[in-house]
Coordinates of C-alpha atoms and ligand atoms in Angstrom, one line a residue:
M8 CA -20.7 -4.2 20.5
D9 CA -17.1 -4.2 22.3
N10 CA -15.8 -1.5 24.2
Y11 CA -11.8 -1.1 23.7
D12 CA -11.6 2.0 25.8
S13 CA -9.0 0.4 28.3
I14 CA -6.1 -1.4 25.8
I15 CA -6.0 2.7 23.9
A16 CA -6.3 3.8 27.5
Q17 CA -2.8 2.0 28.4
Q18 CA -1.4 1.9 25.5
K19 CA -2.2 6.0 26.0
A20 CA 0.0 5.6 29.8
F21 CA 2.0 3.4 28.2
F22 CA 3.0 6.2 25.4
R23 CA 3.4 8.7 27.5
T24 CA 6.4 7.4 30.1
G25 CA 7.8 8.1 27.0
M26 CA 9.7 4.4 26.7
T27 CA 8.6 4.3 22.9
K28 CA 9.8 6.7 21.8
D29 CA 13.8 5.7 22.7
V30 CA 15.7 5.1 19.6
S31 CA 17.8 1.7 21.4
Y32 CA 13.9 0.7 22.6
R33 CA 12.2 0.6 18.6
L34 CA 15.7 -0.7 17.2
E35 CA 15.0 -3.7 19.6
A36 CA 10.9 -4.1 19.1
L37 CA 12.0 -4.0 15.7
H38 CA 14.8 -7.0 15.6
K39 CA 12.7 -8.7 18.0
L40 CA 10.1 -8.3 15.6
R41 CA 12.5 -10.4 12.7
N42 CA 13.0 -12.9 14.9
A43 CA 10.3 -13.8 15.4
I44 CA 9.7 -13.8 12.2
K45 CA 12.3 -15.7 10.9
N46 CA 11.9 -18.1 13.4
H47 CA 8.0 -18.4 12.5
E48 CA 8.8 -19.1 9.2
Q49 CA 7.4 -22.2 7.9
V50 CA 4.0 -22.2 10.8
L51 CA 3.3 -18.7 8.4
M52 CA 3.7 -20.4 5.2
D53 CA 1.2 -22.9 6.6
A54 CA -1.3 -20.6 7.6
L55 CA -1.0 -18.3 4.5
R56 CA -1.2 -21.7 2.0
T57 CA -4.5 -23.1 4.7
D58 CA -6.2 -19.8 3.7
L59 CA -5.7 -19.0 0.4
N60 CA -3.3 -21.4 -0.7
K61 CA -0.3 -18.8 -1.0
S62 CA 2.7 -21.5 -2.3
E63 CA 5.7 -20.9 -0.3
F64 CA 7.6 -19.3 -2.9
D65 CA 4.6 -16.1 -3.1
A66 CA 4.4 -16.5 1.0
Y67 CA 8.0 -16.1 1.1
T68 CA 8.4 -13.4 -1.5
S69 CA 5.1 -11.0 -1.4
E70 CA 5.0 -11.2 2.9
I71 CA 8.0 -13.0 4.5
G72 CA 10.7 -12.1 2.7
F73 CA 8.7 -8.3 2.3
V74 CA 8.7 -7.8 5.6
L75 CA 12.0 -8.8 6.7
E76 CA 13.7 -6.2 4.0
E77 CA 11.5 -3.7 5.1
L78 CA 12.9 -4.4 8.3
R79 CA 16.4 -4.6 7.1
F80 CA 15.7 -1.5 5.7
T81 CA 14.4 0.5 8.7
L82 CA 16.8 -1.0 10.9
K83 CA 19.9 0.2 8.6
H84 CA 18.6 3.5 8.9
L85 CA 16.2 4.2 11.9
R86 CA 19.3 5.9 13.8
S87 CA 19.6 8.7 10.5
W88 CA 15.8 9.7 10.0
V89 CA 14.9 10.0 13.5
M90 CA 17.6 13.0 13.9
P91 CA 16.0 16.2 14.0
K92 CA 16.6 18.3 10.7
K93 CA 18.4 21.1 11.0
V94 CA 17.0 23.5 8.1
K95 CA 18.0 27.1 6.5
T96 CA 17.1 29.9 8.8
P97 CA 15.6 33.0 6.7
L98 CA 17.4 36.3 6.9
T99 CA 14.2 37.7 9.5
H100 CA 15.4 34.9 12.0
I101 CA 18.6 36.0 12.3
G102 CA 20.4 34.9 15.2
S103 CA 18.4 31.8 16.1
R104 CA 18.3 28.0 14.4
S105 CA 15.9 26.3 12.8
Y106 CA 14.7 22.4 13.0
I107 CA 12.2 19.5 12.4
Y108 CA 11.1 17.4 14.6
S109 CA 9.9 13.6 14.2
E110 CA 7.7 13.3 16.8
P111 CA 5.4 9.6 16.9
Y112 CA 1.5 10.6 17.1
G113 CA 0.5 8.2 20.4
V114 CA -1.5 5.2 19.5
A115 CA -2.2 3.8 16.2
L116 CA -4.8 1.6 14.6
I117 CA -3.7 -0.6 11.9
I118 CA -6.6 -2.4 10.0
A119 CA -5.8 -4.7 7.3
P120 CA -7.4 -7.0 4.7
W121 CA -7.1 -9.9 3.4
N122 CA -4.9 -10.2 0.8
Y123 CA -1.5 -9.8 1.6
P124 CA -2.5 -10.5 5.1
F125 CA 0.2 -10.8 7.7
Q126 CA 2.7 -8.1 4.5
L127 CA -0.2 -5.6 4.7
A128 CA -0.6 -6.2 8.3
I129 CA 3.3 -6.3 9.3
A130 CA 4.5 -3.5 6.9
P131 CA 2.3 -1.0 8.5
L132 CA 3.4 -1.5 12.4
I133 CA 6.9 -1.4 11.2
G134 CA 6.6 2.2 10.6
A135 CA 4.9 2.5 13.3
I136 CA 7.5 1.3 15.9
A137 CA 9.9 3.4 14.2
A138 CA 8.7 6.1 14.7
G139 CA 7.8 5.8 17.7
N140 CA 4.6 4.4 18.4
C141 CA 2.1 2.2 20.3
G142 CA -0.5 0.1 17.9
V143 CA -3.3 -1.6 17.7
I144 CA -4.0 -4.3 15.0
K145 CA -6.9 -5.3 13.4
P146 CA -6.5 -8.4 11.1
S147 CA -8.1 -9.5 8.6
E148 CA -11.3 -11.6 9.7
L149 CA -10.9 -14.1 6.0
T150 CA -8.0 -15.7 7.0
P151 CA -8.3 -16.4 10.1
K152 CA -5.0 -19.0 10.4
T153 CA -2.6 -15.7 9.2
S154 CA -4.2 -14.1 11.8
E155 CA -4.5 -16.0 14.3
V156 CA -0.6 -16.4 13.8
L157 CA 0.2 -13.0 13.0
G158 CA -1.4 -12.8 16.7
K159 CA 0.4 -14.6 19.1
I160 CA 3.7 -13.8 17.0
I161 CA 2.5 -10.2 19.2
H162 CA 1.1 -11.2 22.0
D163 CA 4.9 -13.6 22.8
L164 CA 6.8 -10.5 21.4
Y165 CA 5.4 -7.0 23.1
P166 CA 3.5 -6.8 26.2
E167 CA -0.2 -5.3 25.6
E168 CA -0.1 -1.6 26.3
Y169 CA 3.0 -1.5 23.6
I170 CA 1.6 -3.5 20.1
S171 CA -1.4 -5.6 20.3
V172 CA -3.6 -7.4 17.8
V173 CA -7.8 -7.2 18.3
Q174 CA -9.0 -10.3 15.9
G175 CA -12.3 -10.1 14.5
G176 CA -14.9 -9.1 11.5
V177 CA -16.2 -5.8 10.8
E178 CA -18.2 -4.9 13.5
T179 CA -14.6 -4.7 16.2
S180 CA -13.1 -3.3 13.3
Q181 CA -16.1 -0.3 13.6
A182 CA -16.3 -0.9 17.6
L183 CA -12.3 0.2 17.2
L184 CA -13.3 3.0 15.3
N185 CA -15.1 4.5 17.5
E186 CA -11.8 5.1 19.9
K187 CA -10.0 7.6 19.2
F188 CA -6.8 6.7 18.4
D189 CA -4.6 9.2 17.1
Y190 CA -3.4 7.6 13.4
I191 CA -5.3 5.4 11.6
F192 CA -4.0 3.8 9.0
F193 CA -6.0 1.4 6.9
T194 CA -6.1 -0.8 4.2
G195 CA -8.7 -2.1 2.3
S196 CA -11.8 -1.3 -0.2
V197 CA -12.5 2.5 -1.3
P198 CA -16.1 1.8 0.4
V199 CA -14.5 0.9 3.4
G200 CA -12.1 3.6 3.4
K201 CA -15.2 6.0 3.1
V202 CA -16.3 4.9 6.5
V203 CA -12.4 4.8 8.1
M204 CA -12.5 8.7 7.0
E205 CA -15.9 10.0 8.6
A206 CA -15.4 8.1 11.5
A207 CA -11.6 9.3 12.2
A208 CA -13.0 12.9 11.2
K209 CA -15.2 12.7 14.3
N210 CA -12.3 13.5 16.4
L211 CA -10.0 14.6 13.8
T212 CA -8.0 11.8 13.9
P213 CA -5.1 11.6 10.8
V214 CA -5.4 8.5 8.4
T215 CA -3.5 6.9 5.5
L216 CA -5.7 5.0 3.5
E217 CA -4.5 2.8 1.3
L218 CA -7.2 1.7 -1.5
G219 CA -8.3 -0.4 -4.5
G220 CA -9.3 0.7 -8.1
K221 CA -9.0 -0.2 -11.5
S222 CA -5.6 0.2 -12.5
P223 CA -4.9 0.7 -16.0
C224 CA -2.6 -1.6 -18.3
I225 CA -1.3 -0.3 -21.4
V226 CA 0.7 -2.3 -24.1
H227 CA 1.4 0.5 -26.9
E228 CA 2.2 -0.5 -30.7
D229 CA 6.7 -0.2 -30.0
A230 CA 6.8 -2.8 -27.0
N231 CA 8.9 -5.5 -26.4
I232 CA 6.1 -7.9 -26.4
K233 CA 7.5 -10.9 -25.1
L234 CA 9.1 -9.1 -22.0
A235 CA 5.3 -7.3 -21.6
A236 CA 3.6 -10.5 -21.9
K237 CA 5.7 -11.8 -19.4
R238 CA 5.6 -9.2 -16.9
I239 CA 1.8 -8.7 -17.2
A240 CA 0.7 -12.3 -16.7
W241 CA 2.8 -12.4 -13.8
G242 CA 1.5 -9.1 -12.3
K243 CA -1.9 -10.3 -12.7
F244 CA -1.8 -14.0 -12.1
T245 CA 0.0 -13.7 -8.6
N246 CA -1.9 -14.7 -5.8
A247 CA -4.7 -15.3 -8.8
G248 CA -5.1 -11.7 -9.4
Q249 CA -6.0 -10.4 -5.6
T250 CA -3.3 -7.5 -5.3
C251 CA -4.3 -4.2 -5.1
I252 CA -2.2 -3.2 -7.6
A253 CA -2.3 -6.1 -10.2
P254 CA -3.7 -4.7 -13.8
D255 CA -7.4 -4.8 -13.4
Y256 CA -7.1 -4.8 -17.3
L257 CA -5.7 -4.4 -20.6
Y258 CA -5.8 -1.2 -23.6
L259 CA -3.8 -2.9 -26.2
H260 CA -2.4 -1.3 -29.5
K261 CA -4.8 -2.5 -32.3
S262 CA -1.3 -3.9 -34.8
I263 CA 0.1 -5.5 -31.8
K264 CA -3.7 -7.2 -30.3
D265 CA -3.2 -10.9 -32.0
Q266 CA 0.4 -11.5 -31.5
F267 CA 0.6 -10.0 -28.1
L268 CA -1.7 -12.2 -26.9
Q269 CA -0.9 -15.3 -28.2
Q270 CA 2.5 -14.7 -26.5
F271 CA 0.7 -13.8 -23.7
K272 CA -1.3 -17.5 -23.9
E273 CA 1.9 -19.2 -24.1
T274 CA 3.3 -17.2 -21.0
T275 CA 0.7 -18.0 -18.9
I276 CA 1.2 -21.7 -19.6
E277 CA 4.8 -21.5 -18.9
L278 CA 4.3 -19.4 -15.6
Y279 CA 1.1 -21.5 -14.6
G280 CA 1.0 -24.9 -16.9
V281 CA -1.4 -26.2 -19.3
Q282 CA -3.9 -26.3 -16.8
P283 CA -3.5 -24.6 -14.0
L284 CA -7.0 -25.2 -12.3
N285 CA -4.6 -28.5 -11.3
N286 CA -1.5 -26.7 -10.1
G287 CA -1.2 -27.5 -6.9
D288 CA 0.2 -24.2 -6.3
F289 CA -1.8 -21.8 -7.5
T290 CA -3.5 -18.6 -5.3
R291 CA -6.4 -19.7 -4.5
I292 CA -9.7 -17.0 -4.2
V293 CA -10.4 -16.0 -0.3
S294 CA -14.5 -16.5 0.0
D295 CA -17.0 -18.0 -1.9
R296 CA -18.3 -14.2 -2.2
H297 CA -15.6 -13.6 -4.2
F298 CA -16.2 -16.6 -6.3
Q299 CA -19.1 -16.2 -7.7
R300 CA -18.4 -12.4 -7.9
L301 CA -15.6 -12.8 -10.3
C302 CA -17.7 -16.3 -11.8
S303 CA -20.3 -13.8 -12.8
F304 CA -17.3 -11.7 -15.0
L305 CA -16.7 -15.0 -17.2
D306 CA -19.5 -14.5 -20.1
N307 CA -18.5 -10.7 -20.2
G308 CA -16.6 -10.1 -23.6
E309 CA -15.3 -13.0 -25.9
L310 CA -13.0 -15.9 -23.6
Y311 CA -10.3 -15.5 -25.3
M312 CA -8.5 -18.2 -22.8
G313 CA -9.3 -19.5 -19.4
G314 CA -12.7 -19.8 -18.4
S315 CA -13.0 -22.5 -15.9
A316 CA -13.4 -22.4 -12.4
N317 CA -13.6 -24.8 -9.3
Q318 CA -16.4 -24.0 -7.1
E319 CA -14.9 -26.8 -4.3
K320 CA -11.4 -25.5 -4.4
L321 CA -12.2 -21.7 -4.7
T322 CA -9.9 -21.2 -7.8
I323 CA -10.5 -20.0 -11.0
E324 CA -8.0 -20.1 -14.3
P325 CA -6.1 -17.4 -15.3
T326 CA -8.4 -16.0 -18.2
V327 CA -8.4 -13.0 -20.3
L328 CA -11.7 -12.0 -22.2
T329 CA -11.7 -9.7 -25.5
N330 CA -14.4 -7.7 -26.9
V331 CA -14.9 -6.0 -23.7
T332 CA -16.4 -2.6 -23.5
W333 CA -16.5 0.3 -20.5
E334 CA -20.0 -0.6 -20.3
D335 CA -19.3 -4.0 -19.0
P336 CA -20.1 -5.4 -15.6
I337 CA -16.4 -6.4 -15.2
M338 CA -15.2 -3.1 -16.0
Q339 CA -17.6 -0.9 -13.5
D340 CA -15.3 -1.9 -10.5
E341 CA -11.8 -3.0 -8.4
I342 CA -12.2 -7.2 -10.5
F343 CA -8.9 -8.3 -8.0
G344 CA -9.3 -11.6 -9.4
P345 CA -7.7 -13.8 -12.2
I346 CA -9.5 -12.0 -15.3
L347 CA -8.1 -10.0 -17.6
P348 CA -10.4 -8.2 -19.5
V349 CA -9.1 -6.5 -22.8
L350 CA -9.8 -3.4 -24.4
E351 CA -8.5 -2.1 -27.9
Y352 CA -6.9 1.3 -29.1
D353 CA -6.2 2.9 -32.0
A354 CA -4.5 6.7 -30.8
L355 CA -3.1 6.1 -27.5
S356 CA -6.0 9.7 -26.8
E357 CA -8.8 7.1 -26.9
V358 CA -7.1 5.2 -23.8
L359 CA -6.5 8.8 -21.7
E360 CA -9.6 9.8 -22.5
G361 CA -11.3 5.6 -21.3
I362 CA -8.7 6.7 -18.1
H363 CA -9.6 10.3 -16.9
R364 CA -13.4 9.0 -17.1
H365 CA -12.8 7.2 -14.1
P366 CA -11.0 7.3 -10.2
K367 CA -7.8 8.2 -10.6
P368 CA -6.6 4.4 -10.6
L369 CA -3.6 2.7 -7.5
A370 CA -1.6 1.4 -10.1
L371 CA -0.6 2.3 -14.0
Y372 CA 1.9 0.7 -16.5
I373 CA 2.7 1.7 -19.2
F374 CA 5.2 -0.6 -22.5
T375 CA 6.0 1.2 -24.9
E376 CA 9.9 2.3 -26.2
N377 CA 8.7 5.3 -26.9
N378 CA 10.2 8.2 -24.5
T379 CA 7.3 10.6 -25.9
I380 CA 4.7 7.8 -25.4
Q381 CA 6.0 7.8 -21.8
Q382 CA 6.2 11.1 -20.8
E383 CA 2.2 11.5 -22.2
V384 CA 1.0 8.9 -20.1
L385 CA 2.6 9.8 -16.8
N386 CA 2.2 13.9 -17.6
S387 CA -1.5 13.3 -18.6
V388 CA -3.0 10.4 -15.9
S389 CA -2.5 10.9 -12.2
F390 CA -2.2 7.2 -10.4
G391 CA -0.8 6.8 -6.9
G392 CA 2.4 5.0 -8.3
G393 CA 3.7 2.5 -11.0
C394 CA 6.3 1.2 -13.6
V395 CA 7.3 2.1 -17.3
N396 CA 7.5 -1.4 -19.0
D397 CA 6.8 -3.6 -16.0
T398 CA 3.3 -4.5 -13.6
V399 CA 3.9 -4.4 -9.4
Y400 CA 7.5 -4.0 -9.3
H401 CA 7.2 -0.6 -8.0
F402 CA 5.6 -1.8 -4.4
A403 CA 9.2 -3.8 -3.9
S404 CA 11.1 -0.7 -3.8
P405 CA 12.5 1.0 0.0
Y406 CA 13.2 4.2 -2.2
L407 CA 9.7 4.8 -3.7
P408 CA 6.7 5.4 -1.1
F409 CA 3.8 3.4 -1.9
G410 CA 0.4 5.0 -1.5
G411 CA -2.9 5.9 -4.0
V412 CA -4.0 9.6 -5.1
G413 CA -7.8 10.6 -5.1
N414 CA -10.1 7.6 -4.9
S415 CA -7.1 5.1 -4.8
G416 CA -6.3 6.7 -1.3
I417 CA -4.4 9.1 1.2
G418 CA -0.8 8.9 2.1
A419 CA 2.1 6.3 1.0
Y420 CA 4.6 4.1 3.0
H421 CA 7.7 1.8 3.0
G422 CA 11.0 2.6 3.5
K423 CA 11.7 6.3 4.5
G424 CA 7.7 6.7 3.9
N425 CA 6.7 4.4 6.4
I426 CA 8.0 6.2 9.4
D427 CA 7.0 9.9 7.9
T428 CA 3.6 8.3 7.7
F429 CA 3.7 7.6 11.1
S430 CA 5.6 10.6 12.0
H431 CA 4.3 14.0 13.3
Q432 CA 6.8 16.6 11.3
K433 CA 7.4 19.4 14.8
S434 CA 8.9 22.7 13.6
V435 CA 11.0 24.6 15.6
L436 CA 12.7 27.7 15.5
K437 CA 15.4 28.2 18.8
Q438 CA 15.8 32.0 19.2
T439 CA 18.9 33.7 20.7
T440 CA 18.8 36.0 23.9
L441 CA 21.6 37.5 23.0
F442 CA 19.9 40.2 21.5
D443 CA 17.0 40.9 19.9
I444 CA 16.0 42.1 16.1
P445 CA 13.1 44.7 16.6
F446 CA 12.3 45.3 13.7
R447 CA 8.7 42.9 14.9
Y448 CA 7.6 45.5 17.6
P449 CA 5.2 47.9 16.6
N450 CA 6.7 51.1 18.3
V451 CA 10.1 50.8 16.5
K452 CA 11.0 54.4 14.2
N453 CA 10.5 54.2 10.6
G454 CA 9.6 50.5 11.0
L455 CA 7.4 50.1 8.8
K456 CA 9.7 51.1 5.8
K457 CA 12.5 48.9 7.0
I458 CA 10.5 45.6 7.7
K459 CA 10.0 46.6 4.1
L460 CA 13.4 45.7 3.6
F461 CA 13.0 42.2 4.8
M462 CA 9.6 41.4 3.5
K463 CA 9.2 42.3 -0.4
Ligands
NAD512 P1 -12.5 -4.5 2.9 O1 -12.4 -3.1 3.0 O2 -13.4 -5.6 2.9 O3 -11.5 -4.9 4.9 C1 -10.0 -4.2 5.1 C2 -10.5 -4.4 6.2 O4 -11.2 -3.4 6.9 C3 -11.0 -5.2 7.2 O5 -9.9 -5.8 8.0 C4 -12.1 -5.4 7.0 O6 -12.1 -6.2 9.0 C5 -12.6 -4.0 7.9 N1 -13.9 -4.1 7.3 C6 -15.5 -4.2 6.6 N2 -15.6 -3.3 6.5 C7 -16.0 -2.9 7.2 C8 -16.9 -2.0 7.7 N3 -18.3 -1.3 7.5 N4 -16.0 -1.3 8.9 C9 -15.3 -1.4 9.3 N5 -14.2 -2.2 9.1 C10 -14.6 -2.8 7.9 O7 -10.8 -4.6 2.3 P2 -10.5 -5.6 2.0 O8 -12.0 -6.7 0.9 O9 -10.4 -7.1 2.8 O10 -9.2 -6.3 0.4 C11 -9.1 -6.1 -0.8 C12 -9.7 -4.4 -1.2 O11 -8.2 -3.7 -0.5 C13 -9.2 -4.5 -2.7 O12 -9.8 -3.2 -2.9 C14 -8.2 -4.2 -2.2 O13 -7.4 -2.9 -3.8 C15 -7.7 -3.1 -1.5 N6 -6.4 -3.2 -1.1 C16 -5.9 -2.2 -1.6 C17 -4.0 -1.9 -0.5 C18 -3.3 -1.0 -1.0 O14 -2.0 -1.8 -0.4 N7 -3.4 -0.1 -1.5 C19 -3.1 -3.2 -0.3 C20 -4.3 -4.7 -0.3 C21 -5.7 -4.7 -0.9

């Protein structure tokens, strides 16, 4: 197993010079990153095509354009975000002023997954730089071309003692986790999230864990069926379902089930063609192992649409399975592919019960025009984030911190949330020396009585 002592020691030394805390230095680093991404747009698109057969449209919207937007937003607001924040001071502290300083942790480790291999490595990097940290990125080994391009971009932009990329698989990740970082930002699966947290615990290193899980999507009897079908098909089949916040399974109200499914079939054809496997732009499954895992679900329940797969191209058709129960294999774990199982319900209580029996999801989607139903679901279920009458779209708002809860993760990022994640909030009281209020001292006359006037 490799040893990464020296790179981390170099980064710690560089961090101690204080250069990375200088706001102008951070802004310049972010500007450089933005220009480099723009200059590498085509190379990145080609790499994403090679690794996952992502179309240029998908590569731009969900990876390149996404991080450019994150950069634009961060560049625009950074100066105001990093200002020490003056807060109120209570009467007991009269004479003093109170501030919160956002300070970088130091050297951050960012471990990224393969499904959005560029975006999920670069978006946290933006937060790490914006907050004034140094950083080591470990991109996914399952998307080697994109990881290579990412490594080259970063290598050409920054000195190693500031930001560096370490390529490798599980062993590399484990070796990095054996080192003492000041912050660990991990995106990936729940089981590996536990490994990361265990490693972090040894050094009491703070973590953000962006994990996964089974995200429910509920379509109630009064939903706008046509829009629901379109927004769900898009959210589920983009990136061939390999999206952490894709609707994992559907809960359909019995009264609209047939109408919805018919509409869903038509919409899917409109979006991806009659023969999606011949659509050169349909994303493929990342590896043979994941392809085999997904194909093993195709006989669960009853096949309503799709069901074909191409082993050579590692593609699976958008598929819907009906008559599925919580006992079926497809319902035991996050699906992470273009297969959508359907559960039915009569009363909303059945839905809530079903969801409550399982770990807190990363996302939840509810389609209904009824405000009471919306509130009931939002109040009853704890989930990372989600949408009413849409899917996945909350992810792209810089005003909505993105993250999980419980099994689906710890912490959040995007927009201001990104810099907050990579910063410690240091509280400071600036006291006056012009006078000294005596109440706190033990020798004050009638001290207890007086202090009770303030502390009650
Ligand atoms: P993964 O957990 O297998 O791997 C993620 C990273 O961890 C990779 O860089 C990998 O090299 C490393 N890794 C793998 N096993 C390790 C181990 N034993 N010890 C240390 N490091 C290890 O995840 P994945 O398959 O790349 O990605 C899919 C998962 O990620 C899904 O569960 C998905 O829901 C989740 N995900 C979450 C988000 C989010 O933002 N919450 C985004 C994308 C993906």
